Coordinates of C-alpha atoms in Angstrom, one line a residue:
M1 CA -32.1 -12.2 -6.1
L2 CA -34.5 -11.6 -3.1
T3 CA -36.1 -8.3 -2.7
P4 CA -35.1 -6.2 0.3
E5 CA -38.6 -6.7 1.7
K6 CA -38.4 -10.4 1.4
L7 CA -35.0 -10.5 3.0
Q8 CA -36.3 -8.5 5.9
D9 CA -39.3 -10.7 6.3
I10 CA -37.2 -13.9 6.4
S11 CA -34.8 -12.4 8.9
V12 CA -37.5 -11.1 11.2
K13 CA -39.3 -14.5 11.2
W14 CA -36.0 -16.4 11.9
V15 CA -35.1 -14.1 14.8
E16 CA -38.7 -14.3 16.3
K17 CA -38.5 -18.1 16.1
N18 CA -35.0 -18.6 17.4
L19 CA -34.3 -15.9 19.9
A20 CA -36.0 -14.9 23.2
F21 CA -38.8 -12.3 23.4
G22 CA -41.1 -11.0 26.1
P23 CA -44.6 -9.8 25.6
Q24 CA -43.4 -6.2 25.4
D25 CA -40.5 -7.0 22.9
S26 CA -40.2 -6.8 19.2
V27 CA -37.5 -6.7 16.6
V28 CA -36.6 -4.1 13.9
V29 CA -34.4 -4.5 10.9
K30 CA -31.6 -1.9 10.8
D31 CA -30.1 -2.9 7.5
C32 CA -30.1 -5.6 4.8
M33 CA -27.8 -5.7 1.8
F34 CA -26.6 -7.9 -0.9
D35 CA -22.8 -8.5 -1.0
E36 CA -21.7 -8.8 -4.6
S37 CA -18.2 -10.1 -3.6
T38 CA -19.7 -13.3 -2.0
S39 CA -23.2 -13.4 -3.4
M40 CA -24.5 -13.5 0.1
N41 CA -27.0 -11.3 1.9
H42 CA -26.4 -9.7 5.3
C43 CA -29.2 -8.5 7.6
Y44 CA -28.7 -6.7 10.9
L45 CA -31.5 -6.5 13.5
M46 CA -32.0 -4.9 16.8
K47 CA -34.3 -5.9 19.7
Q48 CA -36.9 -3.4 20.9
S49 CA -38.8 -3.2 24.1
Y50 CA -41.7 -0.8 24.8
G51 CA -41.1 0.5 21.3
L52 CA -37.5 1.6 22.0
D53 CA -34.3 0.2 20.6
I54 CA -32.2 -1.8 23.1
V55 CA -28.9 -0.5 21.7
N56 CA -26.7 -3.4 22.8
S57 CA -29.1 -6.2 21.8
M58 CA -28.5 -7.2 18.1
A59 CA -28.5 -10.1 15.8
Q60 CA -26.8 -10.6 12.4
L61 CA -27.9 -13.1 9.8
T62 CA -26.1 -14.2 6.6
L63 CA -28.4 -15.6 4.0
S64 CA -28.0 -17.3 0.6
A65 CA -29.4 -15.9 -2.6
S66 CA -32.4 -18.1 -2.0
G67 CA -32.9 -16.9 1.6
N68 CA -31.4 -19.8 3.5
V69 CA -29.7 -18.8 6.7
L70 CA -26.0 -19.6 6.3
A71 CA -24.6 -18.1 9.5
H72 CA -25.8 -16.1 12.4
G73 CA -24.5 -14.3 15.4
N74 CA -26.0 -12.3 18.1
C75 CA -25.7 -10.4 21.4
W76 CA -29.3 -10.8 22.4
I77 CA -30.7 -9.6 25.7
K78 CA -33.1 -11.8 27.6
P79 CA -36.6 -10.5 28.3
E80 CA -37.1 -8.2 31.2
S81 CA -40.0 -8.5 33.6
N82 CA -40.0 -4.9 34.9
S83 CA -40.6 -1.9 32.8
P84 CA -37.6 0.5 32.7
I85 CA -39.6 3.3 31.1
V86 CA -39.3 6.6 33.1
K87 CA -42.2 9.0 33.1
R88 CA -41.4 12.3 31.4
D89 CA -41.8 14.3 34.6
N90 CA -39.2 12.2 36.3
S91 CA -36.7 12.2 33.5
I92 CA -33.8 14.5 32.6
T93 CA -33.7 16.4 29.3
C94 CA -31.3 15.9 26.4
Q95 CA -29.5 19.1 27.5
Q96 CA -29.0 17.8 31.0
A97 CA -27.8 14.5 29.6
I98 CA -25.2 16.4 27.6
E99 CA -24.1 18.3 30.7
S100 CA -23.7 15.0 32.6
A101 CA -21.6 13.8 29.7
A102 CA -19.5 17.0 29.9
K103 CA -18.9 16.5 33.6
S104 CA -17.7 12.9 32.9
L105 CA -15.1 14.5 30.6
N106 CA -14.0 17.0 33.3
I107 CA -15.7 19.8 31.4
T108 CA -17.2 21.7 34.4
K109 CA -18.3 24.9 32.7
T110 CA -20.5 25.0 29.5
N111 CA -22.4 27.6 27.6
A112 CA -25.6 25.7 28.1
E113 CA -27.7 28.9 28.2
S114 CA -26.7 29.5 24.5
W115 CA -27.5 26.1 23.1
K116 CA -30.1 25.8 20.4
V117 CA -32.4 22.8 20.8
F118 CA -34.5 21.1 18.1
T119 CA -36.8 18.2 19.1
N120 CA -38.2 15.6 16.7
D121 CA -40.2 12.7 18.2
K122 CA -37.7 10.5 20.1
S123 CA -34.6 12.4 19.1
V124 CA -33.2 15.9 19.9
T125 CA -30.5 17.9 18.1
V126 CA -28.5 20.5 20.0
L127 CA -26.4 23.2 18.3
D128 CA -23.8 25.8 19.4
I129 CA -22.2 23.7 22.2
D130 CA -18.8 25.2 23.0
F131 CA -17.0 21.9 23.5
V132 CA -18.6 20.0 20.6
V133 CA -17.5 20.0 17.0
G134 CA -20.7 20.4 15.0
N135 CA -23.9 19.4 16.8
A136 CA -24.9 16.8 19.4
T137 CA -27.8 14.4 19.2
C138 CA -29.9 12.5 21.7
H139 CA -32.0 9.5 21.0
E140 CA -34.4 7.9 23.5
A141 CA -33.5 4.2 23.8
L142 CA -32.8 1.3 26.2
Y143 CA -29.5 -0.1 27.4
K144 CA -28.8 -3.4 29.2
T145 CA -26.4 -3.2 32.1
E146 CA -25.2 -6.2 34.1
S147 CA -28.1 -5.8 36.5
S148 CA -31.0 -4.4 34.6
L149 CA -32.5 -2.7 31.5
K150 CA -32.1 1.0 31.7
H151 CA -34.0 3.8 30.0
I152 CA -31.4 6.2 28.4
W153 CA -30.5 9.1 26.2
S154 CA -28.1 7.8 23.6
V155 CA -25.9 10.9 23.2
V156 CA -23.6 11.4 20.3
F157 CA -21.1 14.3 19.9
N158 CA -17.5 14.9 18.7
T159 CA -15.0 16.8 20.9
D160 CA -12.2 16.2 18.3
A161 CA -10.2 14.2 20.8
Q162 CA -13.1 11.8 21.2
Y163 CA -16.1 11.0 18.9
L164 CA -18.4 9.7 21.6
N165 CA -21.7 7.8 21.9
L166 CA -22.6 7.9 25.6
M167 CA -25.4 6.0 27.3
V168 CA -26.9 8.4 29.9
D169 CA -29.5 7.2 32.4
I170 CA -32.6 9.2 31.7
S171 CA -33.6 9.1 35.4
N172 CA -30.5 10.5 37.0
G173 CA -27.9 11.5 34.4
N174 CA -25.4 8.7 35.3
I175 CA -23.1 7.6 32.5
L176 CA -23.8 3.8 32.0
G177 CA -21.5 3.2 29.1
A178 CA -19.7 4.8 26.2
A179 CA -18.2 4.1 22.8
D180 CA -15.5 6.2 21.2
W181 CA -15.6 6.1 17.4
N182 CA -12.0 7.3 17.4
S183 CA -9.4 4.5 17.1
H184 CA -5.7 5.2 17.8
F185 CA -2.5 3.8 16.5
D186 CA -0.8 3.7 19.9
Y187 CA -1.6 4.0 23.6
T188 CA 1.0 6.2 25.4
S189 CA 6.8 -5.7 -4.3
E190 CA 7.4 -2.1 -5.4
G191 CA 5.2 -0.7 -8.2
R192 CA 2.4 -3.3 -7.8
L193 CA -0.3 -0.7 -8.2
K194 CA 0.1 0.2 -11.8
I195 CA -3.5 -0.2 -12.9
R196 CA -5.6 1.3 -15.6
A197 CA -6.1 5.1 -15.3
P198 CA -8.5 7.8 -16.4
T199 CA -7.6 9.8 -19.5
G200 CA -4.0 11.1 -19.3
N201 CA -1.1 10.1 -17.1
F202 CA -1.2 10.6 -13.3
E203 CA 2.1 10.4 -11.4
Y204 CA 2.6 10.4 -7.7
R205 CA 5.9 10.2 -5.8
A206 CA 5.0 8.0 -3.0
L207 CA 5.9 4.8 -1.0
P208 CA 4.4 1.8 -2.9
L209 CA 3.2 -1.1 -0.9
G210 CA 6.2 -3.0 0.5
A211 CA 8.4 0.1 0.7
L212 CA 7.4 0.6 4.4
N213 CA 9.1 4.0 5.0
P214 CA 11.6 6.4 3.5
R215 CA 14.5 4.8 5.4
N216 CA 13.7 1.4 3.9
K217 CA 13.1 2.6 0.4
P218 CA 12.7 6.1 -0.8
P219 CA 9.5 7.3 -2.5
V220 CA 9.3 6.6 -6.2
I221 CA 7.1 7.8 -9.1
I222 CA 4.0 5.6 -9.4
T223 CA 2.2 6.0 -12.7
N224 CA -1.6 5.7 -13.2
P225 CA -2.4 3.7 -10.1
A226 CA -6.1 4.4 -10.0
D227 CA -8.3 1.3 -10.6
T228 CA -11.1 2.9 -12.6
T229 CA -13.2 -0.2 -12.5
V230 CA -13.9 0.7 -8.8
S231 CA -12.9 4.4 -8.7
L232 CA -15.2 5.3 -11.6
Q233 CA -14.1 8.9 -11.7
G234 CA -10.5 8.2 -11.0
W235 CA -8.9 9.6 -7.8
H236 CA -9.3 13.3 -8.4
D237 CA -12.3 15.7 -8.5
P238 CA -13.5 15.6 -12.1
G239 CA -13.4 18.9 -13.9
A240 CA -11.1 20.6 -11.4
A241 CA -9.1 23.4 -12.9
I242 CA -6.1 22.5 -10.6
L243 CA -5.7 19.0 -9.4
T244 CA -5.1 18.6 -5.7
T245 CA -5.1 15.8 -3.1
S246 CA -8.9 15.8 -3.2
G247 CA -11.3 13.3 -4.8
N248 CA -14.2 10.9 -4.4
N249 CA -12.6 8.6 -2.0
V250 CA -10.4 10.8 0.2
I251 CA -9.6 14.5 0.8
V252 CA -6.1 15.1 2.2
S253 CA -5.2 18.4 3.8
D254 CA -2.7 19.7 6.3
N255 CA -4.0 20.8 9.7
R256 CA -0.9 22.1 11.4
A257 CA -3.1 24.6 13.2
G258 CA -4.7 21.7 15.0
L259 CA -8.2 22.9 14.4
A260 CA -10.8 20.7 16.1
D261 CA -13.8 21.5 13.8
V262 CA -13.5 19.3 10.8
K263 CA -15.2 21.7 8.5
K264 CA -13.0 24.6 9.6
A265 CA -9.9 22.4 9.3
S266 CA -10.9 21.3 5.8
A267 CA -11.5 24.9 4.8
A268 CA -8.3 26.3 6.3
G269 CA -6.0 23.4 5.4
K270 CA -3.9 23.4 2.3
Q271 CA -3.9 20.5 -0.1
A272 CA -1.0 19.4 -2.2
K273 CA -1.3 20.8 -5.7
G274 CA -0.1 18.9 -8.7
A275 CA 1.9 20.3 -11.6
G276 CA -0.9 19.3 -14.0
S277 CA -1.5 15.6 -13.1
V278 CA 2.0 15.1 -11.6
F279 CA 2.5 15.1 -7.8
D280 CA 6.3 15.0 -7.4
F281 CA 7.5 16.5 -4.2
A282 CA 11.0 15.9 -2.8
M283 CA 11.8 15.1 0.8
D284 CA 14.9 14.4 2.9
D285 CA 14.0 13.2 6.4
T286 CA 17.6 13.0 7.4
T287 CA 17.9 16.8 7.4
Q288 CA 14.4 18.3 7.1
E289 CA 11.7 18.6 9.7
P290 CA 8.3 17.2 8.5
S291 CA 6.9 20.7 7.9
E292 CA 9.5 21.2 5.1
Y293 CA 8.1 18.2 3.1
I294 CA 4.4 18.3 3.9
S295 CA 3.3 18.1 0.2
A296 CA 5.3 14.9 -0.1
S297 CA 3.5 13.6 3.0
M298 CA 0.0 14.6 1.7
T299 CA 0.8 12.9 -1.6
N300 CA 1.8 9.7 0.1
V301 CA -1.4 9.6 2.2
F302 CA -3.5 10.4 -0.9
F303 CA -1.9 7.5 -2.8
L304 CA -2.3 5.0 0.1
A305 CA -5.8 5.9 1.0
N306 CA -7.0 5.7 -2.6
A307 CA -5.1 2.5 -3.2
F308 CA -6.6 1.1 0.0
H309 CA -10.1 2.0 -1.2
D310 CA -9.5 0.3 -4.6
I311 CA -8.0 -2.9 -3.1
F312 CA -10.7 -3.5 -0.5
Y313 CA -13.5 -2.8 -3.0
H314 CA -12.4 -6.0 -4.7
Y315 CA -12.6 -7.8 -1.4
G316 CA -16.1 -6.6 -0.6
F317 CA -15.9 -3.2 1.1
T318 CA -18.2 -1.5 -1.4
E319 CA -20.8 1.2 -1.4
A320 CA -23.5 -1.3 -0.3
T321 CA -21.3 -2.4 2.7
G322 CA -20.5 1.1 3.8
N323 CA -17.2 2.2 2.2
F324 CA -16.1 5.8 2.1
Q325 CA -17.1 7.8 -1.0
K326 CA -18.6 11.2 -1.9
N327 CA -20.6 9.7 -4.7
N328 CA -21.9 6.2 -4.5
F329 CA -23.1 6.1 -8.1
N330 CA -26.4 4.6 -7.1
K331 CA -24.7 1.4 -5.9
G332 CA -26.2 1.4 -2.4
G333 CA -25.1 2.9 0.9
A334 CA -25.4 6.5 2.0
G335 CA -22.5 8.3 0.1
G336 CA -21.3 11.8 1.1
D337 CA -18.6 10.3 3.3
P338 CA -15.1 10.4 1.8
V339 CA -12.2 10.0 4.2
L340 CA -11.1 13.3 5.5
A341 CA -7.3 13.0 6.1
F342 CA -5.4 15.6 8.1
V343 CA -1.6 15.4 7.7
Q344 CA 0.8 16.8 10.4
D345 CA -2.3 17.5 12.5
G346 CA -1.4 19.9 15.2
S347 CA -3.9 18.6 17.8
G348 CA -1.5 15.8 18.9
K349 CA 1.8 14.1 18.5
N350 CA 3.3 10.6 18.5
N351 CA 0.1 9.0 17.4
A352 CA -2.6 8.7 14.8
N353 CA -6.3 8.1 14.9
F354 CA -9.3 7.3 12.8
A355 CA -13.0 8.1 13.7
T356 CA -15.6 5.9 12.1
P357 CA -19.2 7.2 12.5
P358 CA -22.0 5.3 10.8
D359 CA -22.4 5.3 7.0
G360 CA -23.0 8.7 5.4
Q361 CA -20.6 10.5 7.7
S362 CA -17.0 10.9 6.8
G363 CA -14.3 8.8 8.3
I364 CA -11.7 11.2 9.9
L365 CA -8.0 10.3 9.7
R366 CA -5.6 12.4 11.8
L367 CA -1.8 11.8 11.4
F368 CA 0.6 13.4 13.8
V369 CA 4.3 14.2 13.8
F370 CA 6.5 11.8 16.0
T371 CA 9.2 13.3 18.1
N372 CA 11.2 10.2 19.0
T373 CA 14.0 11.0 16.5
N374 CA 16.1 13.9 15.3
P375 CA 14.8 15.3 13.0
N376 CA 11.2 14.5 13.9
R377 CA 9.4 12.1 11.6
D378 CA 6.0 12.2 10.0
G379 CA 3.5 9.4 10.7
A380 CA 2.2 10.0 7.2
M381 CA 5.4 8.6 5.8
E382 CA 5.2 5.2 7.5
N383 CA 2.8 3.2 5.4
S384 CA 1.8 0.8 8.2
I385 CA 0.5 3.6 10.3
V386 CA -1.8 4.9 7.5
L387 CA -2.9 1.4 6.6
H388 CA -3.6 0.5 10.2
E389 CA -5.8 3.6 10.7
L390 CA -7.7 3.0 7.4
T391 CA -8.4 -0.6 8.4
H392 CA -10.3 0.7 11.5
G393 CA -12.8 2.1 9.0
V394 CA -13.3 -1.3 7.4
S395 CA -13.7 -3.4 10.6
S396 CA -16.0 -0.8 12.2
R397 CA -18.3 -0.5 9.2
L398 CA -18.5 -4.3 8.5
T399 CA -19.0 -5.5 12.1
G400 CA -22.7 -5.2 12.9
G401 CA -23.4 -3.4 9.6
K402 CA -22.6 0.0 8.2
R403 CA -25.3 1.8 10.2
Q404 CA -23.8 0.9 13.6
G405 CA -20.9 2.7 15.1
N406 CA -20.5 0.9 18.4
C407 CA -19.9 -2.8 17.6
L408 CA -16.2 -2.7 18.4
S409 CA -16.5 -0.5 21.5
T410 CA -16.1 -3.1 24.3
L411 CA -12.6 -3.8 25.6
I412 CA -12.3 -7.1 23.9
S413 CA -13.9 -6.2 20.6
G414 CA -11.9 -2.9 20.5
G415 CA -8.8 -5.1 20.9
L416 CA -9.9 -7.2 18.0
G417 CA -10.2 -4.0 16.0
E418 CA -6.6 -3.1 16.8
G419 CA -5.5 -6.6 15.9
W420 CA -7.2 -6.5 12.5
S421 CA -5.6 -3.1 11.8
D422 CA -2.1 -4.4 12.6
A423 CA -2.5 -7.7 10.7
I424 CA -3.9 -6.1 7.5
A425 CA -1.4 -3.3 7.5
I426 CA 1.3 -6.0 7.7
A427 CA -0.3 -8.2 5.1
L428 CA -0.5 -5.4 2.6
E429 CA 3.2 -4.7 3.0
L430 CA 4.6 -8.2 2.8
G431 CA 5.8 -9.0 -0.6
H432 CA 6.7 -12.1 -2.6
S433 CA 10.1 -12.4 -1.1
A434 CA 9.0 -12.4 2.5
T435 CA 9.2 -15.6 4.5
R436 CA 7.7 -17.2 7.6
G437 CA 10.9 -16.5 9.4
D438 CA 10.7 -12.8 9.0
N439 CA 9.8 -10.7 12.1
V440 CA 7.9 -7.5 11.6
A441 CA 8.2 -4.4 13.8
L442 CA 5.2 -2.1 13.4
G443 CA 6.0 1.6 13.7
E444 CA 9.8 1.1 13.6
Y445 CA 10.3 4.3 11.5
V446 CA 8.5 6.7 13.8
T447 CA 9.8 5.2 17.0
G448 CA 13.4 4.5 15.8
N449 CA 13.0 1.0 17.3
S450 CA 13.8 -1.6 14.6
Q451 CA 13.4 -4.5 17.0
R452 CA 9.7 -4.2 18.1
G453 CA 8.6 -0.8 16.9
I454 CA 5.6 0.5 18.8
R455 CA 4.4 -2.9 20.1
S456 CA 5.5 -5.1 23.0
F457 CA 7.0 -7.7 20.6
P458 CA 7.7 -8.0 16.9
Y459 CA 5.2 -9.9 15.0
S460 CA 6.7 -13.4 14.5
T461 CA 5.7 -17.0 14.1
N462 CA 8.6 -17.8 16.5
L463 CA 7.3 -18.2 20.1
G464 CA 10.7 -17.2 21.3
D465 CA 10.5 -13.8 19.6
N466 CA 6.7 -13.3 20.3
P467 CA 5.4 -15.5 23.1
L468 CA 1.8 -14.0 23.2
K469 CA -1.0 -16.5 23.7
Y470 CA -4.7 -16.3 24.5
S471 CA -4.1 -16.5 28.2
N472 CA -2.1 -13.3 28.1
L473 CA -5.5 -11.5 27.9
N474 CA -5.8 -12.1 31.6
S475 CA -3.2 -9.4 32.2
R476 CA -3.8 -7.2 29.1
K477 CA -6.4 -4.6 29.9
E478 CA -5.9 -2.1 27.1
V479 CA -7.1 -2.4 23.5
H480 CA -3.7 -2.2 21.8
A481 CA -2.2 -4.7 24.2
I482 CA -5.2 -7.0 23.5
G483 CA -4.9 -6.4 19.8
E484 CA -1.3 -7.7 19.8
V485 CA -2.6 -11.1 20.8
W486 CA -5.2 -11.2 18.0
A487 CA -2.8 -9.8 15.4
V488 CA -0.1 -12.4 16.1
M489 CA -2.7 -15.2 15.7
L490 CA -3.6 -13.7 12.4
Y491 CA 0.0 -13.5 11.4
E492 CA 0.2 -17.2 12.0
L493 CA -2.8 -17.7 9.8
Y494 CA -1.3 -15.5 7.1
W495 CA 1.8 -17.7 6.9
N496 CA -0.1 -21.0 7.1
L497 CA -2.1 -19.9 4.0
V498 CA 0.8 -18.5 2.1
D499 CA 3.0 -21.5 2.7
Q500 CA 0.3 -23.8 1.5
F501 CA -1.1 -21.8 -1.5
G502 CA 1.7 -19.4 -2.4
F503 CA 1.6 -15.6 -3.0
D504 CA -0.5 -13.7 -5.5
D505 CA 1.4 -10.7 -6.8
D506 CA -1.8 -9.4 -8.4
F507 CA -3.8 -9.4 -5.1
V508 CA -4.2 -5.6 -5.2
R509 CA -6.1 -5.7 -8.5
T510 CA -8.3 -8.7 -7.9
S511 CA -9.6 -11.0 -5.2
T512 CA -10.0 -14.0 -7.6
G513 CA -6.5 -15.4 -7.1
N514 CA -5.8 -18.6 -5.3
G515 CA -2.8 -17.5 -3.3
G516 CA -2.6 -17.5 0.4
N517 CA -2.4 -13.8 0.8
T518 CA -5.6 -13.3 -1.3
R519 CA -7.3 -16.0 0.8
F520 CA -6.2 -14.3 4.0
L521 CA -7.8 -11.0 3.1
K522 CA -11.0 -12.6 1.8
L523 CA -11.4 -14.6 5.0
L524 CA -10.8 -11.6 7.2
I525 CA -13.1 -9.3 5.4
T526 CA -15.9 -11.8 5.0
G527 CA -15.5 -12.9 8.6
M528 CA -16.1 -9.3 9.7
K529 CA -19.5 -9.4 8.0
L530 CA -20.4 -12.8 9.6
Q531 CA -19.5 -12.1 13.2
P532 CA -21.9 -10.6 15.7
C533 CA -21.8 -7.1 17.2
F534 CA -19.3 -7.0 20.2
P535 CA -17.4 -10.1 19.1
N536 CA -15.0 -11.9 21.4
F537 CA -12.0 -13.9 20.2
V538 CA -14.0 -17.1 19.8
N539 CA -16.7 -15.3 17.8
A540 CA -14.1 -13.7 15.5
R541 CA -12.3 -17.0 15.0
D542 CA -15.5 -18.8 14.3
A543 CA -16.5 -16.1 11.8
I544 CA -13.3 -16.8 9.9
L545 CA -14.1 -20.5 9.9
A546 CA -17.6 -19.7 8.7
A547 CA -16.2 -17.5 6.0
D548 CA -14.0 -20.4 4.9
K549 CA -17.0 -22.7 4.7
Q550 CA -18.9 -20.3 2.5
L551 CA -16.0 -19.2 0.3
Y552 CA -13.8 -22.3 0.1
K553 CA -16.0 -25.2 1.3
S554 CA -13.8 -25.4 4.5
E555 CA -10.7 -26.1 2.4
N556 CA -8.6 -24.0 4.8
A557 CA -10.1 -25.2 8.1
C558 CA -7.1 -27.2 9.2
L559 CA -4.8 -24.3 8.5
I560 CA -7.1 -21.9 10.4
W561 CA -7.3 -24.3 13.4
A562 CA -3.5 -24.8 13.4
A563 CA -2.9 -21.0 13.6
F564 CA -5.3 -20.3 16.4
S565 CA -4.6 -23.4 18.5
K566 CA -0.8 -22.6 18.4
R567 CA -1.6 -19.4 20.2
G568 CA -4.1 -20.9 22.7
L569 CA -7.4 -20.3 20.9
G570 CA -8.1 -24.0 20.2
A571 CA -11.4 -25.8 19.8
Q572 CA -12.1 -25.9 23.5
A573 CA -11.2 -22.3 24.2
L574 CA -14.0 -20.2 25.8
G575 CA -14.9 -16.7 24.8
N576 CA -15.0 -15.2 28.3
S577 CA -12.4 -17.3 30.0
F578 CA -8.8 -16.7 28.9
V579 CA -7.3 -20.2 29.3
D580 CA -5.0 -21.6 26.6
D581 CA -6.3 -24.5 24.6
S582 CA -4.3 -26.2 21.8
T583 CA -7.1 -28.6 20.8
V584 CA -7.6 -29.1 17.1
P585 CA -10.7 -31.0 15.8
A586 CA -9.7 -34.5 14.9
N587 CA -11.0 -34.2 11.3
C588 CA -10.7 -30.4 11.2
E589 CA -14.4 -30.2 10.5
Q590 CA -17.2 -29.1 12.8
E591 CA -20.6 -27.4 12.7
L592 CA -19.4 -23.9 11.8
R593 CA -22.0 -22.0 13.5
L594 CA -21.7 -18.7 15.3
D595 CA -22.8 -18.7 18.9
N596 CA -26.5 -18.0 19.3
D597 CA -26.7 -18.8 23.1
S598 CA -27.9 -15.5 24.6
S599 CA -26.6 -16.5 28.0
K600 CA -23.1 -16.8 26.7
A601 CA -23.1 -14.2 23.9
C602 CA -24.3 -11.2 26.0
T603 CA -21.7 -11.3 28.8
T604 CA -19.4 -9.5 26.5
C605 CA -21.8 -6.8 25.2
L606 CA -23.6 -5.7 28.3
A607 CA -21.6 -2.5 28.8
F608 CA -19.6 -0.4 26.4
S609 CA -16.1 0.4 27.6
R610 CA -16.0 3.1 30.3
A611 CA -12.2 3.2 30.0
L612 CA -12.6 5.4 26.9
L613 CA -13.9 8.2 29.0
L614 CA -11.7 10.7 30.8
F615 CA -13.2 10.5 34.2

């Protein structure tokens, strides 16, 4: 195995040789790690100019154990001839940048005179801001707009409703771009997880994968589901006198008070308490309001989030790649970042969201009550909602590496993120008896709409039931609407693989099976690691093809092409022009290489989505 230093050296030399640099430019390695699930190395690099990071100019390399470059992708900025560096006496301060950000959020009055400021080289930390949860940080950097390279403050803060990274022009306070680390669910076989357990029996009344929701199948007792080969301490805090819905992977609390501050919400929120190691709470959603069965809801989320952790550990979402754990057991990554899940969160309704800051900071899952039915229904009791949100944490941490939080922040890449979340939530719930002819309505329980759920169409391989194709992106300008197009393409791929290779019942315990459902998850997770920051549809498709080449020697290439070409993303489709193409390579083989043409790649990554701001 190559040393980290050698990996970095190889990566820097490859980038310096193959990508464009000006005399003032350099490159810095942000992260390099070995992926045990594939025996591949991944390195993530950022371009610098005048000694400052260009925050939207990145490259990703995948290398073999011996250091050969297997795949590469980038969003690389061409050299700039003019210096964007603003002299200090002409620049705004970090505090002024934060005030500009506040104005863009329609916050017109702040307690700026009470802020506490701490400066360290090129970064600033500001405390005691009245509209911010925790603190705010500013980092001096550069940012490429469509017209020029700008000197900026990269400002990060959490308002609860939005966990923002804003690019603020250091010369005048203008907001040039923004990324919201919060992702939302919407815009307006049973018992498979019976795995080895820690000492003693642990029981949870919950909805097993495939149960969908309480109206489809009621919660059942699931015994000893923790996979202690990957959750080394089990699911609960070791040594706790009273077991609750708290452990190394996730801490589940209620937040009916709607507290914005995560620390305060965690301290004030109640966790479900077990009777010893038994979490058995009754519910009746036909007569009870969600508040009457909140312990049942918390138990379901605790079960699902832990099961999700264990499943995707086998598929390569580990400590080294940025998963969510308090204790990383010296296996890489930052640690200290379990998922903080808030059930029946009072800060909203009819939705759910997941915030994914960089590695070392907890993912924040908020699940709301839905008011579309009588009685109201709890989003925590529809498995697909919880699984959808948890998948945001995976796609955000794996795309561009665990230390970046912005790589799915453009309109198209954000849409891809929504699509992965829908597709993986569906794949985890489809059982052995499901068929290609089945239509899936995501969110049918909370909406009361069994035909299409919360989306425009049901997910279906029938073009009559779901007509979405690549060209529909021309009229879809919102991330969830875009995500529906990507997700239905992935739904086609799922069924192509399952029809060809069958279904692995044991896919939750191991990724070594040969079934189509196992292949599907492996291709998606590995593809996320191979694609560049700010991917478009072509980048994401090609990353799946590249993953197939590395994992299966392109055995699935024809099935992959068939799925995407059916929905307009054929071999001649372009990343930035949404015209349907049904072309399939004659021999289903081609040079599987991620786009490294800067002039093409960077048109999708010049500006973070401004639509995420409340102007």
